[in-house]
mmCIF file of C-alpha atoms and ligand atoms in Angstrom:
data_model
loop_
_atom_site.group_PDB
_atom_site.id
_atom_site.type_symbol
_atom_site.label_atom_id
_atom_site.label_comp_id
_atom_site.label_asym_id
_atom_site.label_seq_id
_atom_site.Cartn_x
_atom_site.Cartn_y
_atom_site.Cartn_z
ATOM 1 C CA MET A 1 -22.841 -27.512 10.978
ATOM 2 C CA GLY A 2 -19.668 -28.724 12.593
ATOM 3 C CA VAL A 3 -17.046 -26.392 13.793
ATOM 4 C CA SER A 4 -14.096 -26.372 11.133
ATOM 5 C CA PHE A 5 -10.425 -26.089 11.716
ATOM 6 C CA TRP A 6 -10.229 -22.248 10.888
ATOM 7 C CA ASP A 7 -13.063 -21.536 13.340
ATOM 8 C CA ASP A 8 -11.426 -23.644 16.223
ATOM 9 C CA PRO A 9 -7.850 -25.041 15.198
ATOM 10 C CA TYR A 10 -6.987 -25.752 18.939
ATOM 11 C CA PRO A 11 -8.305 -29.226 19.260
ATOM 12 C CA THR A 12 -6.036 -30.050 16.274
ATOM 13 C CA TYR A 13 -3.066 -28.512 17.690
ATOM 14 C CA LYS A 14 -3.764 -30.264 21.015
ATOM 15 C CA SER A 15 -3.976 -33.436 19.236
ATOM 16 C CA PHE A 16 -0.577 -32.899 17.562
ATOM 17 C CA GLN A 17 0.949 -31.949 20.957
ATOM 18 C CA GLU A 18 -0.603 -35.357 22.585
ATOM 19 C CA ARG A 19 1.153 -37.327 19.925
ATOM 20 C CA SER A 20 4.511 -35.522 20.648
ATOM 21 C CA ALA A 21 6.432 -32.310 21.489
ATOM 22 C CA ILE A 22 8.142 -33.142 18.142
ATOM 23 C CA PHE A 23 7.264 -35.599 15.493
ATOM 24 C CA TRP A 24 7.742 -36.163 11.783
ATOM 25 C CA ASP A 25 4.412 -35.888 9.504
ATOM 26 C CA ASP A 26 4.449 -38.285 6.678
ATOM 27 C CA ALA A 27 1.930 -36.789 4.504
ATOM 28 C CA LEU A 28 3.221 -33.246 4.841
ATOM 29 C CA GLU A 29 6.995 -34.348 4.970
ATOM 30 C CA VAL A 30 7.719 -31.847 7.687
ATOM 31 C CA TRP A 31 8.723 -31.870 11.319
ATOM 32 C CA VAL A 32 6.044 -30.837 13.540
ATOM 33 C CA VAL A 33 7.190 -29.105 16.547
ATOM 34 C CA THR A 34 4.373 -28.511 19.336
ATOM 35 C CA GLY A 35 6.336 -28.238 22.796
ATOM 36 C CA ARG A 36 7.050 -25.089 24.055
ATOM 37 C CA ASP A 37 10.734 -25.711 25.060
ATOM 38 C CA ALA A 38 11.206 -27.722 21.661
ATOM 39 C CA ALA A 39 9.816 -24.870 19.678
ATOM 40 C CA GLY A 40 12.270 -22.515 21.566
ATOM 41 C CA THR A 41 15.139 -24.790 20.955
ATOM 42 C CA VAL A 42 14.310 -24.902 17.129
ATOM 43 C CA LEU A 43 13.908 -21.151 16.841
ATOM 44 C CA ARG A 44 17.246 -20.447 18.647
ATOM 45 C CA SER A 45 19.130 -23.224 16.794
ATOM 46 C CA THR A 46 21.811 -22.016 14.402
ATOM 47 C CA ALA A 47 21.338 -25.369 12.617
ATOM 48 C CA MET A 48 17.873 -24.088 11.528
ATOM 49 C CA SER A 49 17.709 -21.693 8.450
ATOM 50 C CA SER A 50 14.787 -19.092 7.826
ATOM 51 C CA ASP A 51 15.781 -19.374 4.042
ATOM 52 C CA TRP A 52 13.107 -22.154 3.777
ATOM 53 C CA LEU A 53 11.390 -20.831 0.597
ATOM 54 C CA ASN A 54 14.255 -22.131 -1.334
ATOM 55 C CA ILE A 55 12.292 -25.640 -1.380
ATOM 56 C CA GLU A 56 9.454 -26.432 -3.749
ATOM 57 C CA SER A 57 8.204 -22.997 -4.534
ATOM 58 C CA ALA A 58 6.342 -21.724 -7.309
ATOM 59 C CA SER A 59 8.099 -18.529 -7.327
ATOM 60 C CA ARG A 60 10.945 -19.339 -9.354
ATOM 61 C CA GLU A 61 8.891 -19.041 -12.527
ATOM 62 C CA PHE A 62 8.093 -15.045 -11.296
ATOM 63 C CA PRO A 63 11.376 -13.429 -11.111
ATOM 64 C CA GLU A 64 9.743 -10.125 -9.161
ATOM 65 C CA LEU A 65 8.213 -12.117 -6.703
ATOM 66 C CA GLU A 66 11.719 -14.298 -6.217
ATOM 67 C CA GLN A 67 13.285 -10.752 -6.157
ATOM 68 C CA MET A 68 11.311 -9.081 -3.638
ATOM 69 C CA LEU A 69 10.911 -12.304 -1.184
ATOM 70 C CA GLY A 70 14.795 -12.610 -1.764
ATOM 71 C CA GLY A 71 15.466 -9.504 -0.073
ATOM 72 C CA TRP A 72 13.280 -10.156 3.030
ATOM 73 C CA PHE A 73 15.656 -10.262 6.145
ATOM 74 C CA LEU A 74 12.832 -12.320 7.812
ATOM 75 C CA LEU A 75 13.793 -15.106 5.213
ATOM 76 C CA LYS A 76 17.794 -14.608 5.675
ATOM 77 C CA ASP A 77 20.165 -16.370 8.120
ATOM 78 C CA PRO A 78 23.184 -14.542 9.728
ATOM 79 C CA PRO A 79 25.054 -12.733 8.610
ATOM 80 C CA GLU A 80 23.121 -11.339 5.969
ATOM 81 C CA HIS A 81 20.228 -11.188 8.109
ATOM 82 C CA THR A 82 22.177 -9.674 11.128
ATOM 83 C CA ARG A 83 23.385 -6.877 8.799
ATOM 84 C CA LEU A 84 19.927 -5.853 7.329
ATOM 85 C CA ARG A 85 18.083 -6.198 10.385
ATOM 86 C CA ARG A 86 20.498 -3.836 12.188
ATOM 87 C CA THR A 87 19.733 -1.038 10.036
ATOM 88 C CA MET A 88 16.125 -0.996 11.507
ATOM 89 C CA GLN A 89 16.685 -2.202 15.287
ATOM 90 C CA SER A 90 17.335 0.990 16.535
ATOM 91 C CA TRP A 91 14.025 2.843 15.201
ATOM 92 C CA PHE A 92 12.137 -0.274 16.471
ATOM 93 C CA SER A 93 13.581 -0.199 19.787
ATOM 94 C CA ARG A 94 11.275 0.312 22.851
ATOM 95 C CA GLY A 95 11.944 3.895 22.902
ATOM 96 C CA ARG A 96 10.457 4.500 19.537
ATOM 97 C CA ALA A 97 7.324 2.673 20.381
ATOM 98 C CA ASP A 98 6.638 4.757 23.583
ATOM 99 C CA SER A 99 7.246 7.821 21.542
ATOM 100 C CA LEU A 100 4.422 6.589 18.932
ATOM 101 C CA THR A 101 2.034 6.188 21.974
ATOM 102 C CA GLU A 102 0.098 9.625 21.273
ATOM 103 C CA GLU A 103 0.143 8.812 17.478
ATOM 104 C CA VAL A 104 -1.297 5.299 18.265
ATOM 105 C CA GLN A 105 -3.544 6.728 20.456
ATOM 106 C CA SER A 106 -4.976 9.321 17.771
ATOM 107 C CA VAL A 107 -5.454 6.153 15.257
ATOM 108 C CA VAL A 108 -7.405 4.251 17.903
ATOM 109 C CA SER A 109 -9.597 7.219 18.598
ATOM 110 C CA THR A 110 -10.254 8.396 14.971
ATOM 111 C CA HIS A 111 -11.400 4.928 13.934
ATOM 112 C CA LEU A 112 -13.886 4.837 17.012
ATOM 113 C CA ASP A 113 -15.311 8.191 16.067
ATOM 114 C CA ARG A 114 -15.777 6.656 12.637
ATOM 115 C CA VAL A 115 -17.899 3.736 13.995
ATOM 116 C CA ARG A 116 -19.620 5.532 16.572
ATOM 117 C CA GLY A 117 -23.303 6.094 16.010
ATOM 118 C CA LEU A 118 -23.286 3.146 12.830
ATOM 119 C CA PRO A 119 -26.469 0.590 13.129
ATOM 120 C CA THR A 120 -23.722 -2.094 12.902
ATOM 121 C CA VAL A 121 -20.035 -2.514 13.192
ATOM 122 C CA ASP A 122 -17.633 -5.033 11.622
ATOM 123 C CA LEU A 123 -14.848 -5.750 14.361
ATOM 124 C CA ALA A 124 -12.606 -6.896 11.775
ATOM 125 C CA ARG A 125 -13.495 -4.426 8.735
ATOM 126 C CA ASP A 126 -14.436 -1.369 10.383
ATOM 127 C CA PHE A 127 -11.884 -1.482 13.569
ATOM 128 C CA ALA A 128 -9.486 -3.703 13.554
ATOM 129 C CA ALA A 129 -7.652 -3.481 10.118
ATOM 130 C CA PRO A 130 -8.026 0.422 9.644
ATOM 131 C CA VAL A 131 -6.671 0.556 13.092
ATOM 132 C CA ALA A 132 -3.471 -1.984 12.166
ATOM 133 C CA SER A 133 -2.974 0.114 8.871
ATOM 134 C CA GLY A 134 -3.432 3.430 10.685
ATOM 135 C CA ILE A 135 -0.440 2.212 12.994
ATOM 136 C CA LEU A 136 1.734 0.784 10.165
ATOM 137 C CA ALA A 137 1.246 4.289 8.604
ATOM 138 C CA ARG A 138 2.662 5.816 11.599
ATOM 139 C CA VAL A 139 5.657 3.444 11.481
ATOM 140 C CA LEU A 140 6.360 3.890 7.725
ATOM 141 C CA ASP A 141 5.390 7.593 7.913
ATOM 142 C CA VAL A 142 2.952 7.588 5.129
ATOM 143 C CA PRO A 143 -0.375 8.471 4.440
ATOM 144 C CA ASP A 144 -3.097 5.769 5.620
ATOM 145 C CA GLU A 145 -4.363 5.029 2.092
ATOM 146 C CA VAL A 146 -0.904 3.594 1.411
ATOM 147 C CA THR A 147 -1.145 0.918 3.942
ATOM 148 C CA VAL A 148 -4.675 0.455 3.348
ATOM 149 C CA THR A 149 -3.582 -0.313 -0.446
ATOM 150 C CA ALA A 150 -0.482 -2.048 0.430
ATOM 151 C CA ALA A 151 -2.498 -4.636 2.683
ATOM 152 C CA GLU A 152 -4.630 -5.374 -0.090
ATOM 153 C CA HIS A 153 -2.205 -6.454 -2.493
ATOM 154 C CA LEU A 154 -0.165 -8.044 0.467
ATOM 155 C CA ALA A 155 -3.224 -10.524 1.003
ATOM 156 C CA SER A 156 -2.006 -12.399 -2.229
ATOM 157 C CA VAL A 157 1.364 -12.393 -1.000
ATOM 158 C CA ALA A 158 0.025 -14.088 2.465
ATOM 159 C CA ARG A 159 -1.909 -16.698 0.651
ATOM 160 C CA PHE A 160 1.343 -17.584 -1.749
ATOM 161 C CA LEU A 161 3.358 -17.922 1.453
ATOM 162 C CA ALA A 162 1.058 -20.055 3.187
ATOM 163 C CA GLN A 163 0.972 -22.643 0.042
ATOM 164 C CA PRO A 164 4.261 -21.797 -1.820
ATOM 165 C CA TYR A 165 3.941 -24.805 -4.002
ATOM 166 C CA ARG A 166 0.416 -23.350 -5.511
ATOM 167 C CA ARG A 167 1.416 -21.691 -9.170
ATOM 168 C CA GLU A 168 -1.648 -19.800 -9.132
ATOM 169 C CA PHE A 169 -1.246 -18.182 -6.102
ATOM 170 C CA ALA A 170 2.517 -17.438 -7.132
ATOM 171 C CA ALA A 171 1.042 -15.611 -10.099
ATOM 172 C CA GLN A 172 -1.164 -13.492 -7.910
ATOM 173 C CA ALA A 173 1.537 -12.612 -5.754
ATOM 174 C CA ALA A 174 3.751 -11.561 -8.465
ATOM 175 C CA ASP A 175 0.830 -8.956 -9.736
ATOM 176 C CA ALA A 176 0.594 -7.698 -6.376
ATOM 177 C CA VAL A 177 4.636 -7.182 -5.974
ATOM 178 C CA ASP A 178 4.262 -5.162 -9.217
ATOM 179 C CA GLN A 179 1.541 -2.791 -8.038
ATOM 180 C CA LEU A 180 3.465 -2.663 -4.445
ATOM 181 C CA ASN A 181 6.824 -1.547 -6.201
ATOM 182 C CA SER A 182 4.942 1.038 -7.901
ATOM 183 C CA LEU A 183 3.436 2.002 -4.755
ATOM 184 C CA TYR A 184 6.788 2.375 -2.860
ATOM 185 C CA ARG A 185 9.009 3.579 -5.358
ATOM 186 C CA ASP A 186 6.309 6.642 -5.904
ATOM 187 C CA LEU A 187 6.754 7.422 -2.172
ATOM 188 C CA ALA A 188 10.486 7.104 -1.756
ATOM 189 C CA PRO A 189 11.181 10.627 -2.792
ATOM 190 C CA SER A 190 9.027 12.678 -0.539
ATOM 191 C CA LEU A 191 9.853 9.833 2.263
ATOM 192 C CA SER A 192 10.511 11.659 5.965
ATOM 193 C CA ARG A 193 12.954 11.403 8.209
ATOM 194 C CA SER A 194 11.175 9.785 10.699
ATOM 195 C CA SER A 195 10.065 6.932 8.517
ATOM 196 C CA VAL A 196 11.593 3.519 9.540
ATOM 197 C CA LEU A 197 12.368 3.350 5.673
ATOM 198 C CA PHE A 198 14.401 6.541 5.814
ATOM 199 C CA PRO A 199 17.833 4.941 6.634
ATOM 200 C CA LEU A 200 17.559 2.315 3.981
ATOM 201 C CA LEU A 201 17.131 4.975 1.133
ATOM 202 C CA ASP A 202 20.437 6.132 -0.889
ATOM 203 C CA ASP A 203 22.821 3.793 1.382
ATOM 204 C CA ASP A 204 24.897 2.176 -1.137
ATOM 205 C CA SER A 205 26.548 -0.241 1.590
ATOM 206 C CA LEU A 206 22.897 -2.063 1.136
ATOM 207 C CA PRO A 207 22.227 -4.251 -1.394
ATOM 208 C CA PRO A 208 19.888 -2.876 -4.222
ATOM 209 C CA ASP A 209 16.546 -2.414 -3.798
ATOM 210 C CA THR A 210 16.667 -2.914 0.192
ATOM 211 C CA TYR A 211 14.086 -0.005 0.532
ATOM 212 C CA LEU A 212 11.597 -1.694 -1.780
ATOM 213 C CA HIS A 213 12.104 -5.353 -0.136
ATOM 214 C CA THR A 214 11.859 -3.944 3.476
ATOM 215 C CA ALA A 215 8.792 -1.831 2.609
ATOM 216 C CA HIS A 216 6.969 -4.902 1.532
ATOM 217 C CA LEU A 217 8.258 -6.930 4.522
ATOM 218 C CA VAL A 218 7.284 -4.301 7.256
ATOM 219 C CA SER A 219 4.013 -3.845 5.573
ATOM 220 C CA PHE A 220 3.643 -7.762 5.522
ATOM 221 C CA ALA A 221 4.617 -8.440 9.065
ATOM 222 C CA GLY A 222 2.604 -5.789 10.647
ATOM 223 C CA GLN A 223 -0.856 -5.759 9.393
ATOM 224 C CA GLU A 224 -2.537 -8.892 9.385
ATOM 225 C CA THR A 225 -0.826 -9.584 12.589
ATOM 226 C CA THR A 226 -1.977 -6.530 14.518
ATOM 227 C CA ALA A 227 -5.513 -6.617 12.880
ATOM 228 C CA GLY A 228 -5.417 -10.316 14.116
ATOM 229 C CA LEU A 229 -4.899 -9.490 17.784
ATOM 230 C CA ILE A 230 -7.344 -6.759 18.104
ATOM 231 C CA GLY A 231 -10.059 -8.312 16.400
ATOM 232 C CA THR A 232 -9.662 -11.858 17.989
ATOM 233 C CA GLY A 233 -8.858 -10.507 21.354
ATOM 234 C CA LEU A 234 -12.089 -8.239 21.354
ATOM 235 C CA LEU A 235 -13.974 -11.251 19.941
ATOM 236 C CA HIS A 236 -12.760 -13.479 23.025
ATOM 237 C CA LEU A 237 -13.454 -10.883 25.523
ATOM 238 C CA LEU A 238 -17.189 -10.810 24.253
ATOM 239 C CA HIS A 239 -17.603 -14.382 24.656
ATOM 240 C CA ARG A 240 -16.893 -13.783 28.204
ATOM 241 C CA PRO A 241 -18.905 -10.936 29.508
ATOM 242 C CA GLU A 242 -17.514 -10.992 32.911
ATOM 243 C CA LEU A 243 -13.742 -10.481 31.528
ATOM 244 C CA TYR A 244 -15.099 -7.815 28.895
ATOM 245 C CA LYS A 245 -16.724 -5.969 31.651
ATOM 246 C CA GLN A 246 -13.441 -6.013 34.081
ATOM 247 C CA VAL A 247 -11.465 -4.663 30.879
ATOM 248 C CA ALA A 248 -14.348 -1.724 30.360
ATOM 249 C CA GLU A 249 -14.181 -0.856 33.844
ATOM 250 C CA GLY A 250 -10.015 -0.324 33.934
ATOM 251 C CA GLN A 251 -10.273 -3.222 36.387
ATOM 252 C CA ALA A 252 -7.846 -5.428 34.593
ATOM 253 C CA ASP A 253 -4.081 -5.199 34.013
ATOM 254 C CA LEU A 254 -3.754 -4.297 30.703
ATOM 255 C CA GLU A 255 -0.613 -5.628 29.771
ATOM 256 C CA ALA A 256 -1.470 -9.113 31.055
ATOM 257 C CA VAL A 257 -4.819 -9.061 28.838
ATOM 258 C CA VAL A 258 -2.898 -8.723 25.738
ATOM 259 C CA GLU A 259 -0.039 -10.938 26.680
ATOM 260 C CA GLU A 260 -2.749 -13.409 27.798
ATOM 261 C CA LEU A 261 -4.649 -13.006 24.266
ATOM 262 C CA LEU A 262 -1.488 -13.361 22.731
ATOM 263 C CA ARG A 263 -1.091 -16.800 24.156
ATOM 264 C CA PHE A 264 -4.803 -17.785 24.173
ATOM 265 C CA ASP A 265 -5.224 -17.228 20.044
ATOM 266 C CA THR A 266 -1.683 -16.648 18.679
ATOM 267 C CA PRO A 267 -1.755 -13.937 15.270
ATOM 268 C CA VAL A 268 0.892 -16.120 13.813
ATOM 269 C CA PRO A 269 0.191 -19.656 14.423
ATOM 270 C CA GLN A 270 3.255 -21.345 13.089
ATOM 271 C CA VAL A 271 6.673 -20.559 11.403
ATOM 272 C CA PRO A 272 8.658 -22.763 8.924
ATOM 273 C CA ARG A 273 12.351 -23.571 9.012
ATOM 274 C CA VAL A 274 14.967 -25.787 7.035
ATOM 275 C CA ALA A 275 17.657 -27.631 8.898
ATOM 276 C CA LEU A 276 21.064 -26.721 7.574
ATOM 277 C CA SER A 277 22.956 -29.784 9.804
ATOM 278 C CA ASP A 278 21.358 -32.610 11.731
ATOM 279 C CA VAL A 279 20.364 -31.451 14.920
ATOM 280 C CA VAL A 280 18.714 -33.283 17.959
ATOM 281 C CA VAL A 281 15.575 -31.784 19.502
ATOM 282 C CA ASP A 282 13.827 -33.415 22.475
ATOM 283 C CA GLY A 283 15.333 -36.606 21.475
ATOM 284 C CA ARG A 284 14.540 -36.683 17.846
ATOM 285 C CA THR A 285 17.344 -36.346 15.124
ATOM 286 C CA ILE A 286 16.072 -33.797 12.518
ATOM 287 C CA ARG A 287 18.484 -34.298 9.459
ATOM 288 C CA ALA A 288 20.080 -31.806 7.248
ATOM 289 C CA GLY A 289 17.758 -30.763 4.605
ATOM 290 C CA ASP A 290 14.108 -31.858 6.390
ATOM 291 C CA ARG A 291 11.625 -28.995 6.858
ATOM 292 C CA VAL A 292 10.226 -27.944 10.109
ATOM 293 C CA LEU A 293 7.204 -26.231 11.400
ATOM 294 C CA VAL A 294 7.267 -24.709 14.828
ATOM 295 C CA VAL A 295 3.492 -24.496 15.787
ATOM 296 C CA LEU A 296 3.811 -21.360 17.931
ATOM 297 C CA ALA A 297 0.079 -21.726 18.998
ATOM 298 C CA ALA A 298 0.218 -25.392 20.422
ATOM 299 C CA ALA A 299 3.184 -24.277 22.222
ATOM 300 C CA ASN A 300 1.451 -21.562 23.499
ATOM 301 C CA ARG A 301 -1.428 -23.348 25.066
ATOM 302 C CA ASP A 302 1.194 -25.705 26.082
ATOM 303 C CA TRP A 303 -1.422 -28.402 27.181
ATOM 304 C CA ALA A 304 1.112 -30.674 28.628
ATOM 305 C CA ASN A 305 2.363 -28.339 31.153
ATOM 306 C CA SER A 306 -0.670 -26.790 32.103
ATOM 307 C CA GLU A 307 -4.107 -27.904 33.517
ATOM 308 C CA ASP A 308 -6.050 -25.058 31.967
ATOM 309 C CA ALA A 309 -4.474 -24.199 29.136
ATOM 310 C CA ASP A 310 -7.879 -23.671 27.214
ATOM 311 C CA VAL A 311 -8.929 -20.964 30.032
ATOM 312 C CA LEU A 312 -8.651 -17.191 29.493
ATOM 313 C CA ASP A 313 -7.131 -16.184 32.669
ATOM 314 C CA PHE A 314 -5.122 -12.446 32.927
ATOM 315 C CA ALA A 315 -3.790 -13.447 36.201
ATOM 316 C CA ARG A 316 -1.577 -16.551 34.748
ATOM 317 C CA GLU A 317 2.010 -16.662 34.699
ATOM 318 C CA GLN A 318 3.220 -15.707 30.988
ATOM 319 C CA LYS A 319 5.636 -17.673 28.873
ATOM 320 C CA ASN A 320 4.192 -17.189 25.250
ATOM 321 C CA ILE A 321 6.444 -17.118 22.394
ATOM 322 C CA ALA A 322 3.689 -15.554 20.211
ATOM 323 C CA PHE A 323 6.650 -12.741 18.523
ATOM 324 C CA GLY A 324 8.876 -15.818 18.168
ATOM 325 C CA ALA A 325 12.283 -16.592 19.698
ATOM 326 C CA GLY A 326 16.101 -16.031 18.747
ATOM 327 C CA VAL A 327 17.632 -13.877 16.072
ATOM 328 C CA HIS A 328 14.265 -13.382 13.988
ATOM 329 C CA TYR A 329 12.239 -12.438 17.333
ATOM 330 C CA CYS A 330 9.560 -9.627 16.142
ATOM 331 C CA LEU A 331 10.861 -6.226 15.653
ATOM 332 C CA GLY A 332 7.540 -5.074 15.869
ATOM 333 C CA ALA A 333 6.386 -6.493 19.113
ATOM 334 C CA PRO A 334 6.503 -3.292 21.404
ATOM 335 C CA ILE A 335 4.155 -1.483 18.912
ATOM 336 C CA ALA A 336 1.894 -4.147 18.303
ATOM 337 C CA ARG A 337 1.496 -4.523 22.116
ATOM 338 C CA ARG A 338 0.944 -1.108 22.650
ATOM 339 C CA GLY A 339 -1.580 -0.797 19.463
ATOM 340 C CA ALA A 340 -3.153 -3.951 20.888
ATOM 341 C CA LEU A 341 -3.450 -2.465 24.583
ATOM 342 C CA THR A 342 -4.818 0.880 23.386
ATOM 343 C CA ALA A 343 -7.517 -0.540 20.748
ATOM 344 C CA ILE A 344 -8.657 -3.162 23.710
ATOM 345 C CA ARG A 345 -8.825 -0.360 26.331
ATOM 346 C CA ASP A 346 -10.592 2.230 24.421
ATOM 347 C CA TRP A 347 -12.981 -0.015 22.602
ATOM 348 C CA THR A 348 -14.273 -1.661 25.620
ATOM 349 C CA ALA A 349 -14.715 1.591 27.470
ATOM 350 C CA THR A 350 -16.223 3.437 24.828
ATOM 351 C CA PHE A 351 -18.711 0.883 23.907
ATOM 352 C CA PRO A 352 -19.310 -1.258 27.129
ATOM 353 C CA GLU A 353 -22.619 -2.996 25.918
ATOM 354 C CA THR A 354 -21.175 -4.072 22.507
ATOM 355 C CA LEU A 355 -23.426 -6.988 21.500
ATOM 356 C CA LEU A 356 -22.049 -9.597 19.073
ATOM 357 C CA SER A 357 -24.111 -10.991 16.185
ATOM 358 C CA PRO A 358 -22.359 -14.681 16.401
ATOM 359 C CA GLU A 359 -23.630 -15.903 13.330
ATOM 360 C CA THR A 360 -21.675 -13.243 11.367
ATOM 361 C CA VAL A 361 -18.379 -14.435 12.688
ATOM 362 C CA ARG A 362 -16.089 -15.433 9.821
ATOM 363 C CA TRP A 363 -12.324 -16.440 10.228
ATOM 364 C CA ALA A 364 -9.592 -15.751 7.825
ATOM 365 C CA VAL A 365 -8.764 -19.011 5.923
ATOM 366 C CA GLY A 366 -5.548 -19.799 4.225
ATOM 367 C CA THR A 367 -4.004 -16.834 4.733
ATOM 368 C CA GLY A 368 -1.116 -18.104 7.262
ATOM 369 C CA ASN A 369 -2.287 -15.968 10.039
ATOM 370 C CA ARG A 370 -4.960 -16.344 12.616
ATOM 371 C CA GLY A 371 -7.480 -13.567 12.387
ATOM 372 C CA LEU A 372 -11.151 -12.478 11.701
ATOM 373 C CA GLU A 373 -12.665 -11.733 8.662
ATOM 374 C CA SER A 374 -15.772 -10.363 10.021
ATOM 375 C CA ALA A 375 -17.799 -10.251 13.113
ATOM 376 C CA VAL A 376 -20.524 -7.813 13.025
ATOM 377 C CA VAL A 377 -21.707 -6.253 16.461
ATOM 378 C CA GLN A 378 -24.107 -3.416 17.832
ATOM 379 C CA VAL A 379 -22.300 -0.784 19.653
ATOM 380 C CA ALA A 380 -25.016 1.488 20.609
HETATM 381 C C1 HEM B 401 0.349 -8.867 17.004
HETATM 382 C C2 HEM B 401 1.151 -8.619 16.257
HETATM 383 C C3 HEM B 401 2.428 -9.267 15.557
HETATM 384 C C4 HEM B 401 2.734 -10.464 16.031
HETATM 385 C C5 HEM B 401 2.011 -11.682 16.498
HETATM 386 C C6 HEM B 401 4.134 -10.749 15.275
HETATM 387 C C7 HEM B 401 4.794 -11.978 15.034
HETATM 388 C C8 HEM B 401 6.021 -12.128 14.595
HETATM 389 C C9 HEM B 401 6.777 -13.450 14.466
HETATM 390 C C10 HEM B 401 6.395 -14.870 15.243
HETATM 391 C C11 HEM B 401 7.868 -13.229 14.001
HETATM 392 C C12 HEM B 401 9.118 -14.365 13.793
HETATM 393 C C13 HEM B 401 8.878 -14.934 12.434
HETATM 394 C C14 HEM B 401 9.967 -15.937 12.341
HETATM 395 O O1 HEM B 401 10.876 -16.417 13.243
HETATM 396 O O2 HEM B 401 9.953 -16.572 11.293
HETATM 397 C C15 HEM B 401 7.946 -12.011 13.736
HETATM 398 C C16 HEM B 401 8.582 -11.381 12.801
HETATM 399 C C17 HEM B 401 9.004 -9.811 12.422
HETATM 400 N N1 HEM B 401 8.020 -8.943 12.576
HETATM 401 FE FE1 HEM B 401 6.285 -9.245 13.758
HETATM 402 N N2 HEM B 401 4.443 -9.651 14.704
HETATM 403 C C18 HEM B 401 3.477 -8.745 15.136
HETATM 404 C C19 HEM B 401 3.466 -7.313 14.462
HETATM 405 C C20 HEM B 401 4.526 -6.830 13.931
HETATM 406 C C21 HEM B 401 4.667 -5.409 13.624
HETATM 407 C C22 HEM B 401 3.412 -4.556 13.965
HETATM 408 C C23 HEM B 401 5.583 -5.051 13.094
HETATM 409 C C24 HEM B 401 6.167 -4.110 12.345
HETATM 410 C C25 HEM B 401 5.517 -2.697 12.239
HETATM 411 C C26 HEM B 401 6.377 -6.435 12.734
HETATM 412 C C27 HEM B 401 7.638 -6.411 12.086
HETATM 413 C C28 HEM B 401 8.185 -7.659 12.176
HETATM 414 C C29 HEM B 401 9.563 -7.942 11.350
HETATM 415 C C30 HEM B 401 10.266 -6.887 10.479
HETATM 416 C C31 HEM B 401 9.969 -9.414 11.636
HETATM 417 C C32 HEM B 401 11.371 -10.131 10.929
HETATM 418 C C33 HEM B 401 12.165 -10.202 12.259
HETATM 419 C C34 HEM B 401 13.575 -10.718 11.637
HETATM 420 O O3 HEM B 401 13.610 -11.468 10.852
HETATM 421 O O4 HEM B 401 14.141 -10.572 12.367
HETATM 422 N N3 HEM B 401 5.653 -7.231 13.361
HETATM 423 N N4 HEM B 401 6.928 -11.091 13.961
#
């Protein structure tokens, strides 16, 4: 059986970059941006809008879905974006991520204890996903069950966002939004002051339902991404026993390990934009109204400027843009880094003899994120 795009998308991304750092795709009717500098230029350009969902979206027929996505600051431009992002920025600052260190440690330890002694463990389902949900639960300061349930519903939203023209996906996402609205509405009265969402409650200066919309956004943005980094990161190490051993024995610089894994297999492979006015990128003119897909995964491998882009090398100089760039730069980056570092360090140290069953590896398909659906290992 051949290797599918989902198993290894990098040969396809490489062929994109070999074509050009930026090109117009006739079939998809979108500019594809693959070069690192071109990607940075697009993401930092004020002529590029994140309000791309206005084009060809089947969400029109589903007001609850429209309203929810209409409230995500991820999909807004300044000045509205700036105002909403600012309400959470201080919470997400490096200081808060550092103070979460102990809580992240406790989440990881709990899930390591749960899998210890099991005959087989699914890296994705039994470890990466619950660790990501646990970390998110600490950010929102809610019980783990809330983020686990939210993740189930948000899978439909992710599928819709990956293919927003599909009516059936919009219908499923709208159902999910109903469920999520009840979940977060029920939580509001008991939300603690340490929740990232607390400042959004009862703030009359904010648009209505900002609390609900932002709860959805943070849950969406933090779950599959963090789980993806932990699961794929461990898998890539398992494929390279000498590197796995280095990490397990504490011989590797863990921050460099996490950055290299972010570069090597980027959890958010692409981000969309739409041009507000004509803009020239790498000599090509993007016209107002054109859609643009920034392929972070291609930009991170950066074959054009690197001879060993396909090698996992902790010592390389890092220039990855896995968390984006410009005004939408990921708010959760310090937390995601801390979570992945702790999970990868403690898993490898606890289970130095982990044995992968390669035939069980399944990659997520059509979710918009890069991550594992399952990968079974023996840890004993
Ligand atoms: C490995 C894990 C993660 C990766 C790779 C990642 C990646 C990204 C990227 C690429 C963007 C920019 C999207 C764009 O420009 O359109 C983004 C935005 C965002 N991320 Fe993350 N993310 C991760 C984890 C998290 C976590 C754990 C949280 C929250 C707890 C989070 C919250 C957000 C938010 C709120 C935004 C929107 C920022 C804005 O629009 O101003 N992310 N993330």
